[in-house]
PDB file of C-alpha atoms in Angstrom:
ATOM      1  CA  MET A 215       0.003  -0.047  -0.037  1.00 59.00           C
ATOM      2  CA  LYS A 216       2.883   2.397   0.873  1.00 70.00           C
ATOM      3  CA  ALA A 217       4.625   1.583  -2.398  1.00 72.00           C
ATOM      4  CA  LYS A 218       1.421   2.305  -4.298  1.00 72.00           C
ATOM      5  CA  THR A 219       0.966   5.696  -2.489  1.00 75.00           C
ATOM      6  CA  LYS A 220       4.588   6.593  -3.251  1.00 73.00           C
ATOM      7  CA  ARG A 221       4.045   5.897  -6.956  1.00 77.00           C
ATOM      8  CA  ILE A 222       0.890   7.992  -6.958  1.00 77.00           C
ATOM      9  CA  LEU A 223       2.616  10.890  -5.223  1.00 77.00           C
ATOM     10  CA  LYS A 224       5.672  10.562  -7.436  1.00 77.00           C
ATOM     11  CA  LYS A 225       3.448  10.644 -10.606  1.00 79.00           C
ATOM     12  CA  THR A 226       1.383  13.528  -9.247  1.00 81.00           C
ATOM     13  CA  TRP A 227       4.629  15.517  -8.547  1.00 81.00           C
ATOM     14  CA  TRP A 228       5.861  14.709 -12.071  1.00 80.00           C
ATOM     15  CA  TRP A 229       2.731  15.957 -13.660  1.00 83.00           C
ATOM     16  CA  THR A 230       2.687  19.063 -11.413  1.00 82.00           C
ATOM     17  CA  LYS A 231       6.231  19.961 -12.461  1.00 80.00           C
ATOM     18  CA  LYS A 232       5.365  19.422 -16.079  1.00 81.00           C
ATOM     19  CA  ILE A 233       2.237  21.598 -15.912  1.00 85.00           C
ATOM     20  CA  LEU A 234       4.185  24.336 -14.100  1.00 80.00           C
ATOM     21  CA  LEU A 235       6.987  24.162 -16.641  1.00 84.00           C
ATOM     22  CA  TRP A 236       4.650  24.418 -19.572  1.00 86.00           C
ATOM     23  CA  GLY A 237       2.759  27.177 -17.838  1.00 80.00           C
ATOM     24  CA  PHE A 238       5.929  29.098 -17.366  1.00 82.00           C
ATOM     25  CA  ILE A 239       7.154  28.614 -20.942  1.00 89.00           C
ATOM     26  CA  SER A 240       3.751  29.545 -22.481  1.00 89.00           C
ATOM     27  CA  SER A 241       3.286  32.560 -20.294  1.00 87.00           C
ATOM     28  CA  LEU A 242       6.808  33.768 -21.122  1.00 90.00           C
ATOM     29  CA  LEU A 243       6.205  33.334 -24.845  1.00 94.00           C
ATOM     30  CA  TYR A 244       2.920  35.222 -24.581  1.00 93.00           C
ATOM     31  CA  LEU A 245       4.600  37.978 -22.676  1.00 94.00           C
ATOM     32  CA  ILE A 246       7.328  38.337 -25.282  1.00 95.00           C
ATOM     33  CA  ILE A 247       4.738  38.365 -28.139  1.00 95.00           C
ATOM     34  CA  CYS A 248       2.858  41.125 -26.319  1.00 95.00           C
ATOM     35  CA  ARG A 249       5.992  43.197 -26.448  1.00 95.00           C
ATOM     36  CA  TRP A 250       4.894  43.878 -30.032  1.00 95.00           C
ATOM     37  CA  VAL A 251       1.304  42.638 -30.326  1.00 94.00           C
ATOM     38  CA  MET A 252      -1.565  43.902 -28.219  1.00 95.00           C
ATOM     39  CA  PRO A 253      -3.238  41.230 -26.037  1.00 93.00           C
ATOM     40  CA  PRO A 254      -6.127  39.862 -28.115  1.00 91.00           C
ATOM     41  CA  ILE A 255      -8.373  39.522 -24.949  1.00 90.00           C
ATOM     42  CA  THR A 256      -8.048  39.613 -21.246  1.00 91.00           C
ATOM     43  CA  VAL A 257      -9.838  37.645 -18.452  1.00 88.00           C
ATOM     44  CA  THR A 258     -11.444  40.950 -17.232  1.00 89.00           C
ATOM     45  CA  GLN A 259     -12.693  41.800 -20.710  1.00 91.00           C
ATOM     46  CA  VAL A 260     -14.276  38.357 -21.081  1.00 90.00           C
ATOM     47  CA  ALA A 261     -15.877  38.569 -17.629  1.00 88.00           C
ATOM     48  CA  ASN A 262     -17.341  42.035 -18.374  1.00 87.00           C
ATOM     49  CA  SER A 263     -18.578  41.165 -21.919  1.00 84.00           C
ATOM     50  CA  PHE A 264     -21.421  38.964 -20.426  1.00 86.00           C
ATOM     51  CA  GLY A 265     -22.892  41.684 -18.354  1.00 83.00           C
ATOM     52  CA  TYR A 266     -21.827  45.019 -19.931  1.00 88.00           C
ATOM     53  CA  GLY A 267     -20.713  44.168 -23.394  1.00 88.00           C
ATOM     54  CA  LEU A 268     -17.308  44.954 -24.705  1.00 90.00           C
ATOM     55  CA  LYS A 269     -16.174  48.315 -26.174  1.00 91.00           C
ATOM     56  CA  ARG A 270     -12.492  48.537 -27.134  1.00 91.00           C
ATOM     57  CA  ASP A 271     -10.283  49.734 -29.911  1.00 92.00           C
ATOM     58  CA  TYR A 272      -6.574  49.363 -29.398  1.00 95.00           C
ATOM     59  CA  VAL A 273      -4.509  52.264 -30.746  1.00 96.00           C
ATOM     60  CA  PRO A 274      -0.700  52.671 -31.047  1.00 96.00           C
ATOM     61  CA  TRP A 275       1.480  54.892 -28.920  1.00 96.00           C
ATOM     62  CA  ASP A 276       1.333  57.955 -31.160  1.00 94.00           C
ATOM     63  CA  GLU A 277      -2.472  57.794 -31.391  1.00 96.00           C
ATOM     64  CA  ILE A 278      -2.759  58.267 -27.649  1.00 96.00           C
ATOM     65  CA  SER A 279      -2.835  61.885 -26.439  1.00 96.00           C
ATOM     66  CA  TYR A 280       0.209  63.196 -24.596  1.00 96.00           C
ATOM     67  CA  ASN A 281      -2.333  64.434 -22.036  1.00 97.00           C
ATOM     68  CA  VAL A 282      -3.669  60.949 -21.201  1.00 97.00           C
ATOM     69  CA  LYS A 283      -0.157  59.597 -20.599  1.00 98.00           C
ATOM     70  CA  LEU A 284       0.677  62.541 -18.309  1.00 98.00           C
ATOM     71  CA  ALA A 285      -2.671  62.249 -16.472  1.00 98.00           C
ATOM     72  CA  ALA A 286      -2.143  58.443 -15.882  1.00 98.00           C
ATOM     73  CA  ILE A 287       1.264  59.012 -14.389  1.00 97.00           C
ATOM     74  CA  ALA A 288       0.220  62.045 -12.346  1.00 97.00           C
ATOM     75  CA  SER A 289      -2.768  60.231 -10.893  1.00 96.00           C
ATOM     76  CA  GLU A 290      -1.817  56.608 -10.612  1.00 95.00           C
ATOM     77  CA  ASP A 291       1.942  56.424 -10.180  1.00 95.00           C
ATOM     78  CA  GLN A 292       4.138  59.498 -10.057  1.00 95.00           C
ATOM     79  CA  LEU A 293       7.184  57.333  -9.411  1.00 94.00           C
ATOM     80  CA  PHE A 294       6.561  55.309 -12.566  1.00 95.00           C
ATOM     81  CA  PRO A 295       9.683  56.551 -14.407  1.00 95.00           C
ATOM     82  CA  ASP A 296      11.918  55.699 -11.349  1.00 93.00           C
ATOM     83  CA  HIS A 297      10.849  52.412  -9.893  1.00 92.00           C
ATOM     84  CA  ASN A 298      11.473  48.884 -11.079  1.00 88.00           C
ATOM     85  CA  GLY A 299       7.811  47.919 -11.042  1.00 86.00           C
ATOM     86  CA  PHE A 300       7.105  48.265  -7.305  1.00 83.00           C
ATOM     87  CA  ASP A 301       6.806  51.287  -5.054  1.00 76.00           C
ATOM     88  CA  TRP A 302       8.171  49.705  -1.907  1.00 70.00           C
ATOM     89  CA  ASP A 303       7.623  52.788   0.199  1.00 68.00           C
ATOM     90  CA  ALA A 304       3.936  52.868  -0.699  1.00 64.00           C
ATOM     91  CA  ILE A 305       3.644  49.163  -0.088  1.00 63.00           C
ATOM     92  CA  ASP A 306       5.143  49.636   3.375  1.00 58.00           C
ATOM     93  CA  LYS A 307       2.815  52.500   4.136  1.00 59.00           C
ATOM     94  CA  SER A 308      -0.240  50.481   2.977  1.00 54.00           C
ATOM     95  CA  PHE A 309       0.336  48.079   5.938  1.00 52.00           C
ATOM     96  CA  LYS A 310       0.431  50.967   8.440  1.00 55.00           C
ATOM     97  CA  PRO A 311      -2.678  52.606  10.006  1.00 54.00           C
ATOM     98  CA  LYS A 312      -3.849  55.695   8.119  1.00 50.00           C
ATOM     99  CA  LYS A 313      -3.614  58.889  10.265  1.00 49.00           C
ATOM    100  CA  ASN A 314      -5.891  60.923   8.075  1.00 43.00           C
ATOM    101  CA  LYS A 315      -9.097  59.091   7.610  1.00 41.00           C
ATOM    102  CA  LYS A 316     -11.027  62.225   6.534  1.00 38.00           C
ATOM    103  CA  SER A 317      -9.218  62.748   3.327  1.00 37.00           C
ATOM    104  CA  LYS A 318     -11.741  63.025   0.516  1.00 40.00           C
ATOM    105  CA  ILE A 319      -9.371  62.790  -2.360  1.00 42.00           C
ATOM    106  CA  PRO A 320      -6.743  60.093  -2.062  1.00 46.00           C
ATOM    107  CA  PRO A 321      -3.394  61.160  -3.470  1.00 47.00           C
ATOM    108  CA  GLY A 322      -3.136  58.567  -6.231  1.00 48.00           C
ATOM    109  CA  GLY A 323      -2.920  54.823  -7.043  1.00 49.00           C
ATOM    110  CA  GLY A 324      -1.680  53.771  -3.641  1.00 51.00           C
ATOM    111  CA  ALA A 325       0.678  50.787  -3.389  1.00 62.00           C
ATOM    112  CA  SER A 326      -0.257  49.387  -6.787  1.00 86.00           C
ATOM    113  CA  THR A 327       1.954  50.880  -9.579  1.00 94.00           C
ATOM    114  CA  ILE A 328       1.050  51.236 -13.222  1.00 96.00           C
ATOM    115  CA  SER A 329       3.305  48.252 -13.963  1.00 96.00           C
ATOM    116  CA  GLN A 330       1.385  46.141 -11.419  1.00 95.00           C
ATOM    117  CA  GLN A 331      -2.027  47.191 -12.705  1.00 94.00           C
ATOM    118  CA  CYS A 332      -0.959  46.428 -16.267  1.00 95.00           C
ATOM    119  CA  ALA A 333       0.373  43.008 -15.323  1.00 94.00           C
ATOM    120  CA  LYS A 334      -2.815  42.206 -13.472  1.00 92.00           C
ATOM    121  CA  ASN A 335      -5.115  43.362 -16.263  1.00 92.00           C
ATOM    122  CA  VAL A 336      -3.282  41.654 -19.120  1.00 94.00           C
ATOM    123  CA  PHE A 337      -2.264  38.349 -17.522  1.00 91.00           C
ATOM    124  CA  LEU A 338      -4.373  37.762 -14.464  1.00 87.00           C
ATOM    125  CA  TRP A 339      -7.858  38.354 -13.129  1.00 77.00           C
ATOM    126  CA  GLN A 340      -9.861  40.558 -10.743  1.00 74.00           C
ATOM    127  CA  GLY A 341     -11.540  39.360  -7.501  1.00 68.00           C
ATOM    128  CA  ASP A 342     -11.090  39.749  -3.804  1.00 67.00           C
ATOM    129  CA  GLY A 343     -11.409  36.189  -2.535  1.00 67.00           C
ATOM    130  CA  TRP A 344      -8.755  35.346   0.037  1.00 59.00           C
ATOM    131  CA  LEU A 345      -7.093  32.444  -1.852  1.00 57.00           C
ATOM    132  CA  SER A 346      -7.697  34.012  -5.336  1.00 62.00           C
ATOM    133  CA  LYS A 347      -6.115  37.270  -4.268  1.00 69.00           C
ATOM    134  CA  ARG A 348      -3.017  35.632  -2.857  1.00 72.00           C
ATOM    135  CA  ILE A 349      -2.463  33.425  -5.883  1.00 72.00           C
ATOM    136  CA  ARG A 350      -2.963  36.507  -8.070  1.00 76.00           C
ATOM    137  CA  LYS A 351      -0.503  38.568  -6.041  1.00 82.00           C
ATOM    138  CA  ALA A 352       2.187  35.895  -6.595  1.00 84.00           C
ATOM    139  CA  GLY A 353       1.518  35.986 -10.368  1.00 84.00           C
ATOM    140  CA  GLU A 354       1.396  39.805 -10.248  1.00 89.00           C
ATOM    141  CA  PHE A 355       4.849  39.915  -8.794  1.00 91.00           C
ATOM    142  CA  TYR A 356       6.245  37.674 -11.479  1.00 91.00           C
ATOM    143  CA  PHE A 357       4.556  39.334 -14.428  1.00 94.00           C
ATOM    144  CA  THR A 358       5.231  42.837 -13.141  1.00 95.00           C
ATOM    145  CA  GLN A 359       8.994  42.183 -12.984  1.00 94.00           C
ATOM    146  CA  MET A 360       8.936  40.440 -16.375  1.00 94.00           C
ATOM    147  CA  ILE A 361       7.230  43.289 -18.204  1.00 95.00           C
ATOM    148  CA  GLU A 362       9.632  45.736 -16.625  1.00 96.00           C
ATOM    149  CA  TRP A 363      12.540  43.734 -18.021  1.00 94.00           C
ATOM    150  CA  VAL A 364      11.061  42.758 -21.392  1.00 95.00           C
ATOM    151  CA  TRP A 365       8.638  45.615 -22.332  1.00 96.00           C
ATOM    152  CA  GLY A 366      10.049  48.750 -20.770  1.00 94.00           C
ATOM    153  CA  LYS A 367       8.166  51.827 -19.510  1.00 96.00           C
ATOM    154  CA  LYS A 368       6.710  53.133 -22.780  1.00 96.00           C
ATOM    155  CA  ARG A 369       5.306  49.761 -23.764  1.00 97.00           C
ATOM    156  CA  ILE A 370       3.842  49.180 -20.287  1.00 97.00           C
ATOM    157  CA  LEU A 371       2.110  52.542 -20.390  1.00 98.00           C
ATOM    158  CA  GLU A 372       0.897  51.946 -23.956  1.00 97.00           C
ATOM    159  CA  VAL A 373      -0.673  48.584 -23.047  1.00 97.00           C
ATOM    160  CA  TYR A 374      -2.074  49.837 -19.743  1.00 97.00           C
ATOM    161  CA  LEU A 375      -3.919  52.651 -21.431  1.00 98.00           C
ATOM    162  CA  ASN A 376      -5.343  50.261 -24.092  1.00 97.00           C
ATOM    163  CA  VAL A 377      -6.509  47.427 -21.755  1.00 96.00           C
ATOM    164  CA  ILE A 378      -7.587  49.150 -18.535  1.00 95.00           C
ATOM    165  CA  GLU A 379     -11.310  49.363 -17.823  1.00 95.00           C
ATOM    166  CA  MET A 380     -12.512  52.992 -18.052  1.00 96.00           C
ATOM    167  CA  GLY A 381     -16.240  52.476 -17.657  1.00 94.00           C
ATOM    168  CA  PRO A 382     -18.723  49.605 -17.590  1.00 93.00           C
ATOM    169  CA  GLY A 383     -17.587  47.343 -20.520  1.00 92.00           C
ATOM    170  CA  ILE A 384     -15.364  50.199 -21.855  1.00 95.00           C
ATOM    171  CA  PHE A 385     -11.725  49.190 -22.177  1.00 96.00           C
ATOM    172  CA  GLY A 386      -8.957  51.399 -23.202  1.00 96.00           C
ATOM    173  CA  VAL A 387      -8.630  55.137 -23.788  1.00 97.00           C
ATOM    174  CA  GLU A 388      -9.831  55.053 -27.375  1.00 97.00           C
ATOM    175  CA  ALA A 389     -13.130  53.517 -26.472  1.00 97.00           C
ATOM    176  CA  ALA A 390     -13.451  55.927 -23.512  1.00 97.00           C
ATOM    177  CA  ALA A 391     -12.671  58.939 -25.584  1.00 97.00           C
ATOM    178  CA  GLN A 392     -15.231  57.946 -28.313  1.00 97.00           C
ATOM    179  CA  THR A 393     -17.914  57.033 -25.677  1.00 96.00           C
ATOM    180  CA  TYR A 394     -17.545  60.110 -23.442  1.00 97.00           C
ATOM    181  CA  PHE A 395     -16.367  62.857 -25.765  1.00 97.00           C
ATOM    182  CA  ASN A 396     -17.012  61.672 -29.297  1.00 97.00           C
ATOM    183  CA  LYS A 397     -13.471  62.035 -30.314  1.00 97.00           C
ATOM    184  CA  SER A 398     -10.377  59.971 -30.810  1.00 97.00           C
ATOM    185  CA  ALA A 399      -7.865  59.431 -27.965  1.00 96.00           C
ATOM    186  CA  LYS A 400      -5.177  61.462 -29.711  1.00 96.00           C
ATOM    187  CA  ASN A 401      -7.355  64.601 -29.495  1.00 97.00           C
ATOM    188  CA  LEU A 402      -8.264  64.466 -25.764  1.00 97.00           C
ATOM    189  CA  SER A 403      -7.698  67.790 -23.946  1.00 97.00           C
ATOM    190  CA  ARG A 404      -6.048  67.950 -20.516  1.00 97.00           C
ATOM    191  CA  GLN A 405      -9.383  68.179 -18.732  1.00 97.00           C
ATOM    192  CA  GLU A 406     -10.944  65.301 -20.728  1.00 98.00           C
ATOM    193  CA  ALA A 407      -7.842  63.173 -20.091  1.00 98.00           C
ATOM    194  CA  ALA A 408      -7.973  63.975 -16.356  1.00 98.00           C
ATOM    195  CA  MET A 409     -11.656  63.119 -16.185  1.00 98.00           C
ATOM    196  CA  ILE A 410     -11.154  59.743 -17.799  1.00 98.00           C
ATOM    197  CA  ILE A 411      -8.289  58.808 -15.507  1.00 98.00           C
ATOM    198  CA  ALA A 412     -10.213  60.046 -12.471  1.00 97.00           C
ATOM    199  CA  CYS A 413     -12.638  57.063 -12.873  1.00 96.00           C
ATOM    200  CA  LEU A 414      -9.911  54.674 -11.725  1.00 94.00           C
ATOM    201  CA  PRO A 415      -9.685  52.348  -9.895  1.00 90.00           C
ATOM    202  CA  ASN A 416     -13.507  51.746  -9.931  1.00 92.00           C
ATOM    203  CA  PRO A 417     -14.909  52.920 -13.244  1.00 94.00           C
ATOM    204  CA  LYS A 418     -18.299  51.247 -12.701  1.00 91.00           C
ATOM    205  CA  ARG A 419     -18.812  53.296  -9.577  1.00 93.00           C
ATOM    206  CA  PHE A 420     -16.852  56.496 -10.441  1.00 95.00           C
ATOM    207  CA  THR A 421     -18.500  57.383 -13.692  1.00 95.00           C
ATOM    208  CA  VAL A 422     -17.218  59.972 -16.181  1.00 96.00           C
ATOM    209  CA  LYS A 423     -20.697  60.603 -17.694  1.00 93.00           C
ATOM    210  CA  PRO A 424     -22.739  61.418 -15.752  1.00 93.00           C
ATOM    211  CA  VAL A 425     -19.863  62.867 -13.686  1.00 95.00           C
ATOM    212  CA  SER A 426     -19.782  61.203 -10.293  1.00 96.00           C
ATOM    213  CA  PRO A 427     -18.823  63.184  -7.153  1.00 96.00           C
ATOM    214  CA  ARG A 428     -15.497  61.323  -7.027  1.00 95.00           C
ATOM    215  CA  VAL A 429     -14.580  62.123 -10.670  1.00 96.00           C
ATOM    216  CA  GLY A 430     -15.858  65.736 -10.295  1.00 96.00           C
ATOM    217  CA  SER A 431     -13.605  66.370  -7.218  1.00 96.00           C
ATOM    218  CA  ARG A 432     -10.661  64.358  -8.390  1.00 97.00           C
ATOM    219  CA  TYR A 433      -9.968  65.517 -11.894  1.00 97.00           C
ATOM    220  CA  PRO A 434      -9.000  69.128 -10.919  1.00 98.00           C
ATOM    221  CA  TRP A 435      -6.483  67.514  -8.544  1.00 97.00           C
ATOM    222  CA  ILE A 436      -5.095  65.387 -11.361  1.00 98.00           C
ATOM    223  CA  MET A 437      -4.723  68.491 -13.601  1.00 98.00           C
ATOM    224  CA  ARG A 438      -2.672  70.258 -10.907  1.00 97.00           C
ATOM    225  CA  GLN A 439      -0.439  67.178 -10.530  1.00 97.00           C
ATOM    226  CA  MET A 440      -0.013  67.060 -14.331  1.00 97.00           C
ATOM    227  CA  THR A 441       1.392  70.645 -14.218  1.00 97.00           C
ATOM    228  CA  ASN A 442       3.582  69.773 -11.209  1.00 97.00           C
ATOM    229  CA  ILE A 443       5.259  66.731 -12.914  1.00 96.00           C
ATOM    230  CA  GLU A 444       5.176  67.711 -16.561  1.00 96.00           C
ATOM    231  CA  ASP A 445       8.664  69.283 -16.650  1.00 94.00           C
ATOM    232  CA  ASP A 446      10.318  66.294 -15.045  1.00 95.00           C
ATOM    233  CA  GLU A 447      12.897  64.925 -17.557  1.00 95.00           C
ATOM    234  CA  ASP A 448      12.203  61.304 -16.687  1.00 95.00           C
ATOM    235  CA  VAL A 449       8.393  61.789 -17.285  1.00 96.00           C
ATOM    236  CA  GLN A 450       9.036  63.516 -20.554  1.00 96.00           C
ATOM    237  CA  ALA A 451      11.382  60.776 -21.676  1.00 94.00           C
ATOM    238  CA  ILE A 452       8.459  58.274 -21.366  1.00 95.00           C
ATOM    239  CA  ILE A 453       5.397  60.238 -22.507  1.00 92.00           C
ATOM    240  CA  LYS A 454       6.525  62.369 -25.446  1.00 82.00           C
ATOM    241  CA  ASN A 455       5.195  61.491 -28.918  1.00 68.00           C
ATOM    242  CA  LYS A 456       6.881  62.309 -32.154  1.00 60.00           C
ATOM    243  CA  VAL A 457       4.290  65.085 -32.243  1.00 51.00           C
ATOM    244  CA  ASN A 458       2.819  66.015 -28.817  1.00 48.00           C
ATOM    245  CA  THR A 459      -0.821  65.917 -29.908  1.00 47.00           C
ATOM    246  CA  ALA A 460      -3.181  68.054 -27.838  1.00 49.00           C
ATOM    247  CA  LYS A 461      -0.438  69.033 -25.395  1.00 51.00           C
ATOM    248  CA  LYS A 462      -1.490  72.657 -25.023  1.00 47.00           C
ATOM    249  CA  LYS A 463      -5.241  72.231 -24.969  1.00 53.00           C
TER     250      LYS A 463
END
């Protein structure tokens, strides 16, 4: 009986290693392909398509307004040009008690960087279940580090702005721009860009149109932050287009 149990355990471990190895290889290949090709679909998009439909239209880097790129960094991750995928100071602070519980407008994306959000949205899933969240966090750490090494900052921001949910069933800045302002993403003004980004991280609750209280109070703060960080050389090195479309609007 013991010999049979040993054989079963050995076989189970062999298959587990094989599945993990193939999972690693296939995920790595997919990640490398996505360095040049936009993800055809994400788990979040599939899940939303059943209840809200699916609006999306991927656009290349130079078809995304300079203003949206600046707004995303200003709102979600001002250290994006400097970190290696993780804001360790913010992560450390997230485990400490908050002193100011009355703050109405939180100062940004918290401990989750743009790189982490991109990794989660492209390769993983949403959900807050205890086990699901912990498994996802392990995958998020791996994929965040890999896209930092393989993709680089510009590609991470490009993919992020194309796949992130920006309204119920609305994915990516092009679909958001068309839905909310009847224009393409490359023509978004500073205010329009800030309003779209202000719906994160909960675009189903924080609506752009009609303007929810959260979006209405947050987008002016984002615009001020855009002005504050705009002249930073590291920020400019990432967000500049060949032609800075709609920069001065």
